[in-house]
C-alpha positions as protocol buffer text, in pm:
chain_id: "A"
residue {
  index: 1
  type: UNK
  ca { x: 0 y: 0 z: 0 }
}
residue {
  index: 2
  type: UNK
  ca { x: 132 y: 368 z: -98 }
}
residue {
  index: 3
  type: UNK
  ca { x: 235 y: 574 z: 218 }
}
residue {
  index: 4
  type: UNK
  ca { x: -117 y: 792 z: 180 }
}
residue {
  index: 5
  type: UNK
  ca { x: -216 y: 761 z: 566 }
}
residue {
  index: 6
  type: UNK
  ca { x: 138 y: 889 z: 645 }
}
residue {
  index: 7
  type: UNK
  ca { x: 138 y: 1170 z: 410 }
}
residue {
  index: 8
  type: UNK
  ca { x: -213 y: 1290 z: 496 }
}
residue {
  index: 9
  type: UNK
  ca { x: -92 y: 1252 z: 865 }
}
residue {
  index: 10
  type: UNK
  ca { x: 256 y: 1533 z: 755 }
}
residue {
  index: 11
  type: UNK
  ca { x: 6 y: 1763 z: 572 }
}
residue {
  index: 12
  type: UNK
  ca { x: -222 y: 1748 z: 860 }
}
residue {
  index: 13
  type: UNK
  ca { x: -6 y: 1816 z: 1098 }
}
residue {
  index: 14
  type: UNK
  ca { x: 242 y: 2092 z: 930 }
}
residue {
  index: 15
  type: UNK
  ca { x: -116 y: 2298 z: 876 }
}
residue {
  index: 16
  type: UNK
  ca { x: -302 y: 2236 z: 1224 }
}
residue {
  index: 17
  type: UNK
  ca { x: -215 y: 2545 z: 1394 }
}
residue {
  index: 18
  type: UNK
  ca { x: -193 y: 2795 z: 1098 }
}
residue {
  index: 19
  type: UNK
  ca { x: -439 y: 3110 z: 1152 }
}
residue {
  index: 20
  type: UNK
  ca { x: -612 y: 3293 z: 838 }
}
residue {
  index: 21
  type: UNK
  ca { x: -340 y: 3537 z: 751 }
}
residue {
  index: 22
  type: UNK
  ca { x: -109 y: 3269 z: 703 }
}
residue {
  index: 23
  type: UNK
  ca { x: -394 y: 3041 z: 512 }
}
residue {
  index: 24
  type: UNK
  ca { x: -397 y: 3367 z: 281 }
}
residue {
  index: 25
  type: UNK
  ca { x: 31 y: 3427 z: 268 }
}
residue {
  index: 26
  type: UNK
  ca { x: 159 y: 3326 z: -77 }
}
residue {
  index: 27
  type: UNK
  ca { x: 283 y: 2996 z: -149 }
}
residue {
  index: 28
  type: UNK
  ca { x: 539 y: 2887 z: -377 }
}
residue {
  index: 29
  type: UNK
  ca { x: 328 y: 2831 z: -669 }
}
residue {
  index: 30
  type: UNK
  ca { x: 266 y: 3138 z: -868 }
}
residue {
  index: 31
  type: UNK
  ca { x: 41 y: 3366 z: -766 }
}
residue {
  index: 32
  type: UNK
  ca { x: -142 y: 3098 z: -537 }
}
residue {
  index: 33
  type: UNK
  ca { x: -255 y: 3159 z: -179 }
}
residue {
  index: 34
  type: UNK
  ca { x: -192 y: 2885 z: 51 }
}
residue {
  index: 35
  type: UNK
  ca { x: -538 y: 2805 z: 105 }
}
residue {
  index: 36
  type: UNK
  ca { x: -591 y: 2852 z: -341 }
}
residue {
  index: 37
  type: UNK
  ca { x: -324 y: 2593 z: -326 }
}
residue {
  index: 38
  type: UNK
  ca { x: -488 y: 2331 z: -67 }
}
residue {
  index: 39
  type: UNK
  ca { x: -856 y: 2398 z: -208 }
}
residue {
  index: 40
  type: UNK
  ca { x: -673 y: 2247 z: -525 }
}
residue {
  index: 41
  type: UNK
  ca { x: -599 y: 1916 z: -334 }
}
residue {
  index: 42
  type: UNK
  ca { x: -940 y: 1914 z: -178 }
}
residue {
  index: 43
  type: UNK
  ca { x: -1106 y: 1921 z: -496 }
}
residue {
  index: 44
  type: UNK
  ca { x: -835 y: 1616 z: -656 }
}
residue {
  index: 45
  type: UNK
  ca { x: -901 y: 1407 z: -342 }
}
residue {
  index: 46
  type: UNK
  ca { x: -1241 y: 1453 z: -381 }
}
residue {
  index: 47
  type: UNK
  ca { x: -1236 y: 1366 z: -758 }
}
residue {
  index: 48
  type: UNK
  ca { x: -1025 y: 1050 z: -658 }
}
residue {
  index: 49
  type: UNK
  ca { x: -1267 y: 939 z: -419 }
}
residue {
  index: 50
  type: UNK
  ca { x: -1551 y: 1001 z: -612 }
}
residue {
  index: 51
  type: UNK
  ca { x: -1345 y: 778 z: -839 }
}
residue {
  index: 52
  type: UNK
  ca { x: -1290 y: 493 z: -603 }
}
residue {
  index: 53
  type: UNK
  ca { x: -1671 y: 527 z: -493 }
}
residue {
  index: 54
  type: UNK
  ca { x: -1749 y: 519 z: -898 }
}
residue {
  index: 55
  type: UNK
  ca { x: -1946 y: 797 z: -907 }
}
residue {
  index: 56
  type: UNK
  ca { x: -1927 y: 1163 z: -1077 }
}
residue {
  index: 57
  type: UNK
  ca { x: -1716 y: 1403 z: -937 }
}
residue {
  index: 58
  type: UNK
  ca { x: -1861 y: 1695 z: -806 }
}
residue {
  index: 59
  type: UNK
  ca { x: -1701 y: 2032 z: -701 }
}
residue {
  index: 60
  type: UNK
  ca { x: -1633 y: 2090 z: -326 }
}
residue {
  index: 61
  type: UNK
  ca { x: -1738 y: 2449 z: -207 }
}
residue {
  index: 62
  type: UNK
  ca { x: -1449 y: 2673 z: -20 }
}
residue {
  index: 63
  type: UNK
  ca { x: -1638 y: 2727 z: 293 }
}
residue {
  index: 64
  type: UNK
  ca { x: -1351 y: 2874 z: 450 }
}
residue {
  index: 65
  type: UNK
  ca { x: -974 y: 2848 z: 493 }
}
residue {
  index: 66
  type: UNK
  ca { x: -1008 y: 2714 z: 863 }
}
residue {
  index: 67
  type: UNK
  ca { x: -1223 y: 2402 z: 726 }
}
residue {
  index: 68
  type: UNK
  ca { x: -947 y: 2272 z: 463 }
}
residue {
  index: 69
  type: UNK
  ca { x: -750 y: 2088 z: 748 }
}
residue {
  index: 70
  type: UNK
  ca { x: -1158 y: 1897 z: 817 }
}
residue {
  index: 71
  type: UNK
  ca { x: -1227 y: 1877 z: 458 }
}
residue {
  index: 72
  type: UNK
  ca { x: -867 y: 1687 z: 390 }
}
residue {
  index: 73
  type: UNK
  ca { x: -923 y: 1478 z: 717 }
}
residue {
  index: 74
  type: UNK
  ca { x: -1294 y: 1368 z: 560 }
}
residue {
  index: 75
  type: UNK
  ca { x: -1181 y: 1338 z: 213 }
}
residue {
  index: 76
  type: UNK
  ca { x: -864 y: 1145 z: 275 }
}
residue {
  index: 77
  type: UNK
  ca { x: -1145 y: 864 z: 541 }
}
residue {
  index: 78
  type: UNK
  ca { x: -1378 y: 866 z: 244 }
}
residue {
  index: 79
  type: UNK
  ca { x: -1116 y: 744 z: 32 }
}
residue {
  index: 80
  type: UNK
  ca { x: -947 y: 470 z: 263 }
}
residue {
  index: 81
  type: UNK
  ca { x: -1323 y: 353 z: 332 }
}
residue {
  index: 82
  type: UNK
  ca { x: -1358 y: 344 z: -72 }
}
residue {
  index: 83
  type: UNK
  ca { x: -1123 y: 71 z: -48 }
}
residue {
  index: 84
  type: UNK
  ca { x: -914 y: 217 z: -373 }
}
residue {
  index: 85
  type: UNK
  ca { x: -661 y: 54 z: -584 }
}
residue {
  index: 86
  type: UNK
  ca { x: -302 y: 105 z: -513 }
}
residue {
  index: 87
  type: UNK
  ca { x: -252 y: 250 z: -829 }
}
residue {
  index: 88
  type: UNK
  ca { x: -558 y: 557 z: -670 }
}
residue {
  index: 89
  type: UNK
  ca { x: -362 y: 578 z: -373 }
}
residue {
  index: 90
  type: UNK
  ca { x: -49 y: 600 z: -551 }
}
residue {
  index: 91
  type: UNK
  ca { x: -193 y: 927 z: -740 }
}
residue {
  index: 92
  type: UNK
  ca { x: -362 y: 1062 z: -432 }
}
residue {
  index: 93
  type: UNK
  ca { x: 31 y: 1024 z: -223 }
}
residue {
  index: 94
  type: UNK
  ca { x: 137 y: 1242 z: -496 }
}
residue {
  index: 95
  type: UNK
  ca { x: -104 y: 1504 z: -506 }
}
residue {
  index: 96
  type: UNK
  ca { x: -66 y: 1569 z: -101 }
}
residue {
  index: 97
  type: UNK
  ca { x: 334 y: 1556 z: -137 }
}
residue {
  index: 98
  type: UNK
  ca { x: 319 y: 1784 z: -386 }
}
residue {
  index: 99
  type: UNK
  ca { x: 85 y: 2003 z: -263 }
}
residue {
  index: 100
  type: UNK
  ca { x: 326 y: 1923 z: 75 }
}
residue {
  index: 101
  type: UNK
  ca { x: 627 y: 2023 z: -132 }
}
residue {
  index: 102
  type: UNK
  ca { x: 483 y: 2364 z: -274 }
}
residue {
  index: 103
  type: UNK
  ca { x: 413 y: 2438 z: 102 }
}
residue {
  index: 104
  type: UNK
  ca { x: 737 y: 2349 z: 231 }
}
residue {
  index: 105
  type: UNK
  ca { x: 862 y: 2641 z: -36 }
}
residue {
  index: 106
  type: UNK
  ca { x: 710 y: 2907 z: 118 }
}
């Protein structure tokens, strides 16, 4: 199995305590806020576990910048419950280190 559960946990945990000025502080990718940049990963680990459910994606609404660390928490259950193929998980490890990495940069 692809380390997703322990690179959820690192993303988790290096956003936890951050407050809405730094949600809204640039990131490393151009012209993206943080939060622009982990409303991205929302929405792919929402279209991957609509995936592993098999059934249409559907947009996920920015409610606001302190619910991304809850939305990646229920997204990232929904898809371990989903039971997904390695190959899923695989993509889904690389969309959170990425996103991760982009962070890091910052």
């Amino acid at each position: 199995m692809p380390d997703f559960a322990p690179a959820i946990e690192r993303l988790l945990t290096q956003v936890h305590h951050w407050d809405e000025p730094r949600w809204r502080s640039a990131s490393a990718s151009a012209g993206l806020s943080r939060s622009a940049l982990v409303q991205g990963l929302v929405q792919q680990l929402a279209d991957l576990g609509a995936e592993a459910e098999k059934r249409p994606a559907r947009p996920v609404p920015h409610l606001h910048d302190l619910v991304l660390r809850d939305q990646l928490r229920v997204l990232a259950d929904d898809i371990l419950a989903a039971d997904p193929s390695d190959d899923l998980l695989e993509r889904a490890t690389k969309a959170i280190n990425d996103t991760r990495d982009s962070l890091v940069r910052t």
